[in-house]
Tab-separated table of C-alpha atoms (C1' of nucleotides) in Angstrom:
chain	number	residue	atom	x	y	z
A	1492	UNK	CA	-12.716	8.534	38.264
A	1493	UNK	CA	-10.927	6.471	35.552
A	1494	UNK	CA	-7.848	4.574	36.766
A	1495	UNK	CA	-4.730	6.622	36.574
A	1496	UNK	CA	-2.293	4.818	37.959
A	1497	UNK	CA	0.253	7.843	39.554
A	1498	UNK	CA	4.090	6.814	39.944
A	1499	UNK	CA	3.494	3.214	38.703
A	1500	UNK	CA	7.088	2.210	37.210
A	1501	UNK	CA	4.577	0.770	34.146
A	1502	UNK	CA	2.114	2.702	32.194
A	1503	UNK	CA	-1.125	1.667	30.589
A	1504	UNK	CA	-1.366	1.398	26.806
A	1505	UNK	CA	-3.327	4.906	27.173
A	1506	UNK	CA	-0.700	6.616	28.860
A	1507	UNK	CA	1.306	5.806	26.104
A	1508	UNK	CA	-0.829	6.514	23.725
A	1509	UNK	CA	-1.375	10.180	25.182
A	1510	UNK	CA	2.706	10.645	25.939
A	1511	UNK	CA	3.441	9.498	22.467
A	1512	UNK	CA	1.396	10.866	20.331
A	1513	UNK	CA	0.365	7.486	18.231
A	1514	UNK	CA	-3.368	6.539	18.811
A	1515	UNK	CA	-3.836	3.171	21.147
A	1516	UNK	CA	-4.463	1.533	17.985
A	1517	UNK	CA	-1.669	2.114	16.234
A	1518	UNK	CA	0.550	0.789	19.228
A	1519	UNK	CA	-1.764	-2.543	19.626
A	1520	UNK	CA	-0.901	-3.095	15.885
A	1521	UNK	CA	2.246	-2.184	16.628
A	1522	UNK	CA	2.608	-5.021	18.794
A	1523	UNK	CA	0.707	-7.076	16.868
A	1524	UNK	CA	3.608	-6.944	14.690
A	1525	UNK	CA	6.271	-7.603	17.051
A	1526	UNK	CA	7.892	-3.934	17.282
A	1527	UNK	CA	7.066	-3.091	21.208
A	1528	UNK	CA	5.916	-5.523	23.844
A	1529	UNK	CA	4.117	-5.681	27.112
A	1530	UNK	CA	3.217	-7.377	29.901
A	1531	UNK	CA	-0.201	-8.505	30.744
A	1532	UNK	CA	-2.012	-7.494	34.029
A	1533	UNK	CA	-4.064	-10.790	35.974
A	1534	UNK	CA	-7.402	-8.850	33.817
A	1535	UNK	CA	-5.065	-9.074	30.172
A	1536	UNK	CA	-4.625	-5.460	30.273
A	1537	UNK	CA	-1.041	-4.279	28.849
A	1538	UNK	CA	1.250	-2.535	30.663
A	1539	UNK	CA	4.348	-1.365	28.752
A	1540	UNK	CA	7.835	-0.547	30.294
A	1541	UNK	CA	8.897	3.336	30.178
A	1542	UNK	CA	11.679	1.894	27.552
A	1543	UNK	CA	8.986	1.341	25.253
A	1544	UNK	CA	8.674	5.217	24.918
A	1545	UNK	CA	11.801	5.576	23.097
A	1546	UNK	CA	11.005	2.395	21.418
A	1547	UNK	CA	7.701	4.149	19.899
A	1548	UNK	CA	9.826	7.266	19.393
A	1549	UNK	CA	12.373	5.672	17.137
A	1550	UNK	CA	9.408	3.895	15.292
A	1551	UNK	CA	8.087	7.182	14.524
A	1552	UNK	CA	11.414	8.707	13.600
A	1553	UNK	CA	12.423	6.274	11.271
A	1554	UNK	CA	8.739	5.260	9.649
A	1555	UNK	CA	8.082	9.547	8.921
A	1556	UNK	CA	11.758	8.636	6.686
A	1557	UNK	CA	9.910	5.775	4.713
A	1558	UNK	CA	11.237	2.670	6.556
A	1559	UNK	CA	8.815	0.074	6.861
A	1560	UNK	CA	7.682	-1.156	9.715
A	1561	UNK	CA	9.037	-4.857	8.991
A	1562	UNK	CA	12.529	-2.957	8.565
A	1563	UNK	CA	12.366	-1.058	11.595
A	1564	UNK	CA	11.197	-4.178	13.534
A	1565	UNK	CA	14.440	-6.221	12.508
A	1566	UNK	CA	16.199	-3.424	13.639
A	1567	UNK	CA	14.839	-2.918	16.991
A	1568	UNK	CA	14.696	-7.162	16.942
A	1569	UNK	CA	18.482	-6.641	17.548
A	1570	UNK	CA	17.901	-4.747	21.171
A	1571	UNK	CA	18.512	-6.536	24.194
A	1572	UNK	CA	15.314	-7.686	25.318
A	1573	UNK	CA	12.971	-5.131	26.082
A	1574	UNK	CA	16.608	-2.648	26.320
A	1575	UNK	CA	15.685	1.375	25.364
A	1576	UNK	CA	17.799	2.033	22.313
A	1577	UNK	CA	21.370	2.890	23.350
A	1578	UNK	CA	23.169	5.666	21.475
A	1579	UNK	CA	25.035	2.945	19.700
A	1580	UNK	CA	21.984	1.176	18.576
A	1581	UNK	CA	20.701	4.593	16.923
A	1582	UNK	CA	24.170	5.471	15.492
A	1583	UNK	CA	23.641	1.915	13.744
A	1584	UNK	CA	20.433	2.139	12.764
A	1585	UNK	CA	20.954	5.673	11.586
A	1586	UNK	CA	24.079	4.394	8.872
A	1587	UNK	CA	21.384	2.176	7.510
A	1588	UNK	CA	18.707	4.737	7.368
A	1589	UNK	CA	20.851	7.170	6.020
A	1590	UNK	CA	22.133	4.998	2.969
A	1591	UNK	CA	18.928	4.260	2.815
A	1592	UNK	CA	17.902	7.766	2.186
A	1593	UNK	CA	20.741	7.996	0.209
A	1594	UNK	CA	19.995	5.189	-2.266
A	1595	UNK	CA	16.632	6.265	-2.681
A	1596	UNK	CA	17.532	10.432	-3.532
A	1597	UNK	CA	20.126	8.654	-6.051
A	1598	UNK	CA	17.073	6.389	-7.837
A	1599	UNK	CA	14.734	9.741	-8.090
A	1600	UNK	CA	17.799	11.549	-9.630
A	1601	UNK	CA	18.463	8.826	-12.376
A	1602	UNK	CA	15.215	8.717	-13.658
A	1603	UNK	CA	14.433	12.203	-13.250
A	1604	UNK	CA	17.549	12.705	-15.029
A	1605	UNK	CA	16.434	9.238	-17.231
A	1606	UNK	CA	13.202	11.113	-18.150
A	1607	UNK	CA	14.720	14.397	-19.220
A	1608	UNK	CA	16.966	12.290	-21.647
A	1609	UNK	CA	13.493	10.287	-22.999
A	1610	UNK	CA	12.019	13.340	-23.500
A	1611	UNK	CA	14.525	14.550	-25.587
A	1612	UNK	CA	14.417	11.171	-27.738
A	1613	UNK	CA	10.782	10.514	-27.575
A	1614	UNK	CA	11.543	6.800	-27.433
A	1615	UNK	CA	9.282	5.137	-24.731
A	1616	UNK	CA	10.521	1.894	-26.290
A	1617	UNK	CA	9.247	-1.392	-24.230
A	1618	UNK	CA	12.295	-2.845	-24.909
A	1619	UNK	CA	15.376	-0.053	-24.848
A	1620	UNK	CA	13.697	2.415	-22.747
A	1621	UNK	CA	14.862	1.938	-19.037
A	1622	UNK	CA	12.062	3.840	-17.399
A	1623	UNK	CA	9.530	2.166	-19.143
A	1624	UNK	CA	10.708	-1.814	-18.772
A	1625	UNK	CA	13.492	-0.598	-15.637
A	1626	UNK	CA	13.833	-4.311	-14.386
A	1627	UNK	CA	14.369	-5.649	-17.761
A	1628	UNK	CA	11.150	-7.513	-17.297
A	1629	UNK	CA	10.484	-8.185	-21.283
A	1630	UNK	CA	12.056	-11.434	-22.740
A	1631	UNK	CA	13.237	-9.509	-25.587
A	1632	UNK	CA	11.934	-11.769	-28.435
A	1633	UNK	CA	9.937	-9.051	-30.341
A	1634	UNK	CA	10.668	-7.453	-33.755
A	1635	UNK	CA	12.173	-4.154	-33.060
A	1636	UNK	CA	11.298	-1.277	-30.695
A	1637	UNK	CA	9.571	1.393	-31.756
A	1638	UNK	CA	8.371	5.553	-31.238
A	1639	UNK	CA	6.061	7.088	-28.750
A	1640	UNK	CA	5.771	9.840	-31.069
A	1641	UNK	CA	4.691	10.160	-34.811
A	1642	UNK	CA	6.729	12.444	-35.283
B	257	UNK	CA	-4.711	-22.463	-33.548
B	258	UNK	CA	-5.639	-19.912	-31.014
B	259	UNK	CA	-7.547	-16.679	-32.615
B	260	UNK	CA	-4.449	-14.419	-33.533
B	261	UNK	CA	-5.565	-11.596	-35.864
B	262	UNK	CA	-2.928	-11.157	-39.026
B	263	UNK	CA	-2.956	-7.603	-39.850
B	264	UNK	CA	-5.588	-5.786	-38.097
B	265	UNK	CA	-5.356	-2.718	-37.303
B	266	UNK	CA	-7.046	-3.138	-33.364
B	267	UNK	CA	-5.273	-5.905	-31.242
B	268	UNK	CA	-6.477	-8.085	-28.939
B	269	UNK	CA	-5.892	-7.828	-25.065
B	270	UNK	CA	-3.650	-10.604	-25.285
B	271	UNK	CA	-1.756	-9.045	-28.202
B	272	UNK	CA	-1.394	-5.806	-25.961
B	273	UNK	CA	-0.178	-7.702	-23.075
B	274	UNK	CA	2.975	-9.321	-24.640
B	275	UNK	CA	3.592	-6.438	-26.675
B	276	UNK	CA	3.551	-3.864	-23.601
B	277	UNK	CA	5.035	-6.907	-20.974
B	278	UNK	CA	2.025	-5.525	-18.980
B	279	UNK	CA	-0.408	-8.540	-17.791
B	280	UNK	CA	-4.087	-8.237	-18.958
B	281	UNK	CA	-5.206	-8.428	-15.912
B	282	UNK	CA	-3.160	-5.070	-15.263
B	283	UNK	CA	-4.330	-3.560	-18.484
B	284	UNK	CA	-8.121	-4.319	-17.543
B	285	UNK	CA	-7.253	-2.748	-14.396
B	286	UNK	CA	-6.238	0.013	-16.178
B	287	UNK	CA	-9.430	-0.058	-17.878
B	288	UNK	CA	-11.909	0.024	-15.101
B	289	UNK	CA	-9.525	3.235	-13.837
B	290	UNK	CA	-10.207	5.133	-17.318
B	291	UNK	CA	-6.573	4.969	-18.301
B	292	UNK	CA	-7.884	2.998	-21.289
B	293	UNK	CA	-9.980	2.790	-23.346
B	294	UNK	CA	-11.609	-0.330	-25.354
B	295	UNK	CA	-14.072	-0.932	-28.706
B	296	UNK	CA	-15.932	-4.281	-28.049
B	297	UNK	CA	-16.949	-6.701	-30.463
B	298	UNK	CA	-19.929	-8.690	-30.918
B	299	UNK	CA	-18.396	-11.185	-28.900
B	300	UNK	CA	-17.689	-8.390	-25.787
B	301	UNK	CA	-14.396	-8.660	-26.303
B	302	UNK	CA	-12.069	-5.912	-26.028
B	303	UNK	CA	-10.239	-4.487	-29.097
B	304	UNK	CA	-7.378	-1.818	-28.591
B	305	UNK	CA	-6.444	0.631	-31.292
B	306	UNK	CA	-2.657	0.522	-31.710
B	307	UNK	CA	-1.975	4.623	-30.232
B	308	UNK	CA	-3.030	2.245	-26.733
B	309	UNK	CA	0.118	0.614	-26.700
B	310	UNK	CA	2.157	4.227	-26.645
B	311	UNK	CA	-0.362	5.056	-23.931
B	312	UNK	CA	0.669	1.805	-21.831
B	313	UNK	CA	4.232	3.106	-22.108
B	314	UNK	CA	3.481	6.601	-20.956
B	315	UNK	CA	1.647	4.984	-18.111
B	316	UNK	CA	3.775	2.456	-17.261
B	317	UNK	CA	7.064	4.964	-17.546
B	318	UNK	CA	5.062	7.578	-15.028
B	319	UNK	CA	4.171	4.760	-12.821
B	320	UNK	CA	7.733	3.877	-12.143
B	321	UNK	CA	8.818	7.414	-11.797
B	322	UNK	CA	5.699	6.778	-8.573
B	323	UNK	CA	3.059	9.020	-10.127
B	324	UNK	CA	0.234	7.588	-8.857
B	325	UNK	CA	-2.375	5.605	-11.297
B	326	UNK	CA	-5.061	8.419	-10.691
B	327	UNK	CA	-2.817	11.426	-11.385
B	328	UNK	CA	-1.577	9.782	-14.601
B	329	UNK	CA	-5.188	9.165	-15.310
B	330	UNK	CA	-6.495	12.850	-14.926
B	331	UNK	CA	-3.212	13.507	-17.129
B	332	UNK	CA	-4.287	10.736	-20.196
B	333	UNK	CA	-7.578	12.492	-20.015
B	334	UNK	CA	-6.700	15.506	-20.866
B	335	UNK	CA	-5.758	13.631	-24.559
B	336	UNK	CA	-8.791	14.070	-27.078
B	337	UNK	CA	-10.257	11.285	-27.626
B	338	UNK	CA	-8.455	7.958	-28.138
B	339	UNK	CA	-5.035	9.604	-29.305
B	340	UNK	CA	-1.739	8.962	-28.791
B	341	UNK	CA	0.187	11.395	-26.187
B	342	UNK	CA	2.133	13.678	-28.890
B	343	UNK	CA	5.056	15.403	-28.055
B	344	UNK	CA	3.577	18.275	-27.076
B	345	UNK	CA	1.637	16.721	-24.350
B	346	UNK	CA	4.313	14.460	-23.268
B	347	UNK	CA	6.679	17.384	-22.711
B	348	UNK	CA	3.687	19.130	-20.579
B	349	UNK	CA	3.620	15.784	-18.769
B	350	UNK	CA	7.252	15.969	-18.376
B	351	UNK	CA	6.898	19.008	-16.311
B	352	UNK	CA	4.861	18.201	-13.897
B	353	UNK	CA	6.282	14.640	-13.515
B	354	UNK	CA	9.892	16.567	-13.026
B	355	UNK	CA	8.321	19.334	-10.797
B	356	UNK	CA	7.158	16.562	-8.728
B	357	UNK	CA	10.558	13.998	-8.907
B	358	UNK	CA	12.800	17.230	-7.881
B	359	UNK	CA	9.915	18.162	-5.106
B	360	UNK	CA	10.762	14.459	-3.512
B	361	UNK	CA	14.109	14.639	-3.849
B	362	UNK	CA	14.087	17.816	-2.163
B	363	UNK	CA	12.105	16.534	0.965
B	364	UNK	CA	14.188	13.427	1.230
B	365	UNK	CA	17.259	16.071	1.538
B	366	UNK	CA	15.579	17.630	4.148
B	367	UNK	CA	14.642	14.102	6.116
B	368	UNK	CA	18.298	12.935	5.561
B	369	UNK	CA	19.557	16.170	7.154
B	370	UNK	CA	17.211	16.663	9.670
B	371	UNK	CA	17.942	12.884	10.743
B	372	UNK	CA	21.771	13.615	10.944
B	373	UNK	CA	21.316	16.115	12.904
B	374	UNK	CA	19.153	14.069	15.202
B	375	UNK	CA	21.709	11.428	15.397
B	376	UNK	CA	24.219	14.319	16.782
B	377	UNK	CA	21.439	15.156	19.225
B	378	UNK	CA	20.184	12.304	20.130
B	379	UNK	CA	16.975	14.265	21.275
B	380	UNK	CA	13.923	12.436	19.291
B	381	UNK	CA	11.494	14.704	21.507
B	382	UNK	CA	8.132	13.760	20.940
B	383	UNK	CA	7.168	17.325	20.969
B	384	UNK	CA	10.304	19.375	19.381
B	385	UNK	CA	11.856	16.505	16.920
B	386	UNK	CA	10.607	17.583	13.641
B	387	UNK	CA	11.544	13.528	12.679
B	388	UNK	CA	9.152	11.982	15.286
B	389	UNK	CA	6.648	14.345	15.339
B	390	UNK	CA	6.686	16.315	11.639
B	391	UNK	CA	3.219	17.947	11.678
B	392	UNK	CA	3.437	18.850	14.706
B	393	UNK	CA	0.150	16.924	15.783
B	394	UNK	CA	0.894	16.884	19.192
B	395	UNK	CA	-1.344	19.849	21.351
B	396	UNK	CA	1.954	20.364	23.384
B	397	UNK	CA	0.596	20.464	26.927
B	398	UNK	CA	2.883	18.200	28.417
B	399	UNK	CA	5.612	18.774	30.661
B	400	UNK	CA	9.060	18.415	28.914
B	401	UNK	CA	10.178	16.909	26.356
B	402	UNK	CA	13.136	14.158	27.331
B	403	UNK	CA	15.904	12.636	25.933
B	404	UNK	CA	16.041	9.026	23.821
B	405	UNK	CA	19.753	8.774	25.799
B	406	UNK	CA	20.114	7.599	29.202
B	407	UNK	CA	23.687	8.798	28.067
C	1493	DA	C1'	-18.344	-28.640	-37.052
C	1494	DG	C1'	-14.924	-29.342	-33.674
C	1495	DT	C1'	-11.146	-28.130	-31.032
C	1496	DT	C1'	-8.566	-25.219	-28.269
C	1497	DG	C1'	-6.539	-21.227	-26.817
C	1498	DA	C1'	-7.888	-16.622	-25.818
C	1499	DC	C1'	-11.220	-14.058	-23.951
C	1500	DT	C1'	-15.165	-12.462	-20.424
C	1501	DT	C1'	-16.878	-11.344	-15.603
C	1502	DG	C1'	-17.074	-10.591	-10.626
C	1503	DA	C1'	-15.343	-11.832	-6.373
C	1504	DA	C1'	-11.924	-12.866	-3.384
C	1505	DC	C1'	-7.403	-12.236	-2.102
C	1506	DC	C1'	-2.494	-9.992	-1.432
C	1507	DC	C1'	0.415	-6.246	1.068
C	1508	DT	C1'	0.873	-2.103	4.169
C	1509	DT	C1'	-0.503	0.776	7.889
C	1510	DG	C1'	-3.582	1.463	10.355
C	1511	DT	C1'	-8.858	3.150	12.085
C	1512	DT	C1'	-13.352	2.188	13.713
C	1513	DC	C1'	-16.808	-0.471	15.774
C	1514	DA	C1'	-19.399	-3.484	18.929
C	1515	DA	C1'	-19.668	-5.983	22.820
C	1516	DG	C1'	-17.830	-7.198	26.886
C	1517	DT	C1'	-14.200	-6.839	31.005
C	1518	DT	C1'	-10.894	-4.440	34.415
C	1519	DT	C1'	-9.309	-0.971	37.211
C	1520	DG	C1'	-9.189	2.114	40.615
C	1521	DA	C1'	-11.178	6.074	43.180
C	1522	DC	C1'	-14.769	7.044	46.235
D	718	DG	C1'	-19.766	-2.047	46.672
D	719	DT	C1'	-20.503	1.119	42.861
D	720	DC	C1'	-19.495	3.525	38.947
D	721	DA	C1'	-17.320	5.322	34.940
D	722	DA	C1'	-13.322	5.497	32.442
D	723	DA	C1'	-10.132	2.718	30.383
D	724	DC	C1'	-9.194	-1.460	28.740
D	725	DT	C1'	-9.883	-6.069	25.786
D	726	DT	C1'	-10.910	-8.692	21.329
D	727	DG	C1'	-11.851	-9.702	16.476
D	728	DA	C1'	-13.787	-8.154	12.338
D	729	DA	C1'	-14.627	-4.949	8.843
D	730	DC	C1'	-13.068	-1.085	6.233
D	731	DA	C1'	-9.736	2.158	3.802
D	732	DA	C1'	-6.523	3.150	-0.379
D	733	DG	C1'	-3.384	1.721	-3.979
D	734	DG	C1'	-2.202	-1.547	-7.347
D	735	DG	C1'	-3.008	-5.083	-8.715
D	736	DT	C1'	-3.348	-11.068	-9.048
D	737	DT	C1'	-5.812	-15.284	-9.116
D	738	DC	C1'	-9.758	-18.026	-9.591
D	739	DA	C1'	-14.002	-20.249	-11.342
D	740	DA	C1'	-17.188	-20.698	-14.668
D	741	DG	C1'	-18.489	-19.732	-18.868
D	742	DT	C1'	-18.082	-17.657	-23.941
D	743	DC	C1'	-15.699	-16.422	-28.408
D	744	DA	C1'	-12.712	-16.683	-32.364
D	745	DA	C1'	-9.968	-18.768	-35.549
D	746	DC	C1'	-7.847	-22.688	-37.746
D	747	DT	C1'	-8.530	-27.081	-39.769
DNA sequence: AGTTGACTTGAACCCTTGTTCAAGTTTGAC
DNA sequence: GTCAAACTTGAACAAGGGTTCAAGTCAACT
């Protein structure tokens, strides 16, 4: 039989795998990148605290609400070392998330509401027209702007 | 001097570039993706009629809203041949692009929600969190689901 | 005709979030 | 001690949206 190691206070990057839900792969690039650690056995096999559980389970939550992964690793950067996330730590992490979220609904709603406005005035101008040139990008050294439409 | 047509009625890549603010290596990008089209001269070089640049604009205005460059392609196709988008099609555009704006906000409404309520719960269940574990790709045939708290 | 800036190409590279593969090693149950 | 399952690594690939580079060609002005 395969080694299943049975009340071991550790589990094996498979067990993790299988309790978690994310594919062994995902949590060796996970580590790769610093979000979850592990010890090494004397033959270089991981073995992760139970900790990291929540740890994966807080990656999950907050990458399935468009975090990415470099954000949610300076967040969980902030734990005590190799610490589950404490209610406080999530309460924190959640005010970011959810301004976040918040910020982002806000962008989609100006330009939607941007776009209804640009289709009433058919402008599309490179220079005037904020969804088309939103970070200002253009010097602004040209003649004048001009129509999308013939019309 | 560098080549810099007077009054023709085709530009240059170059000329399409600083007009749109789009870099040519973008807009030959574009190319190779059938966004735009081209007329080559003798020399192989490209030559844009001018209803390209109000094409750019529609492209570049989508992209920012996050269509992606392939549905904004199969969109520009649907223009006859080398014209620019006319009102009509850019208020059939408009549709869709809104449809899909208000279908994002809606789903980040839900996440934002669905999050608070998590952070009142404190659960993040691999199995029963809808935030950790959305398409419910987990087979479910483990024990219980636990909590992220020790609290 | 010469100069020089603008143009051409394909390939390689960037970021993100991983997956898949091959080849070799460890672990643990029997 | 044996055996198979589980583990290890690095590299290559994916998609999306491009950028940068090298090496060479073209176009326009004088």
């Amino acid at each position: 039989m395969a080694p299943v190691p049975a009340q071991a206070t550790e589990i094996t990057i498979g067990e993790l795998s299988e309790r978690s839900g994310v594919p062994a792969s995902a949590l060796r690039f996970y580590e790769r990148k610093g979000l979850i650690r592990s010890r090494r056995t004397a033959g270089n096999q991981r073995r992760y605290r139970r900790e990291v559980l929540r740890q994966v389970a807080f990656i999950r939550a907050s990458h399935h609400l468009g975090i990415p992964l470099s954000v949610i690793g300076d967040a969980l950067a902030k734990l005590p070392e190799g610490q589950a996330p404490t209610r406080e730590f999530w309460a924190r992490a959640s005010e970011c998330w959810s301004a976040e979220l918040n910020a982002r609904i806000k962008r989609l709603e100006n330009m939607r509401d941007r776009f209804t406005e640009c289709i009433g005035c058919g402008c599309l101008s490179f220079e005037q027209c904020g969804l088309v040139n939103p970070g200002d990008q253009l010097g602004g050294k040209r003649s004048g702007p001009y129509r999308l439409f013939d019309a």
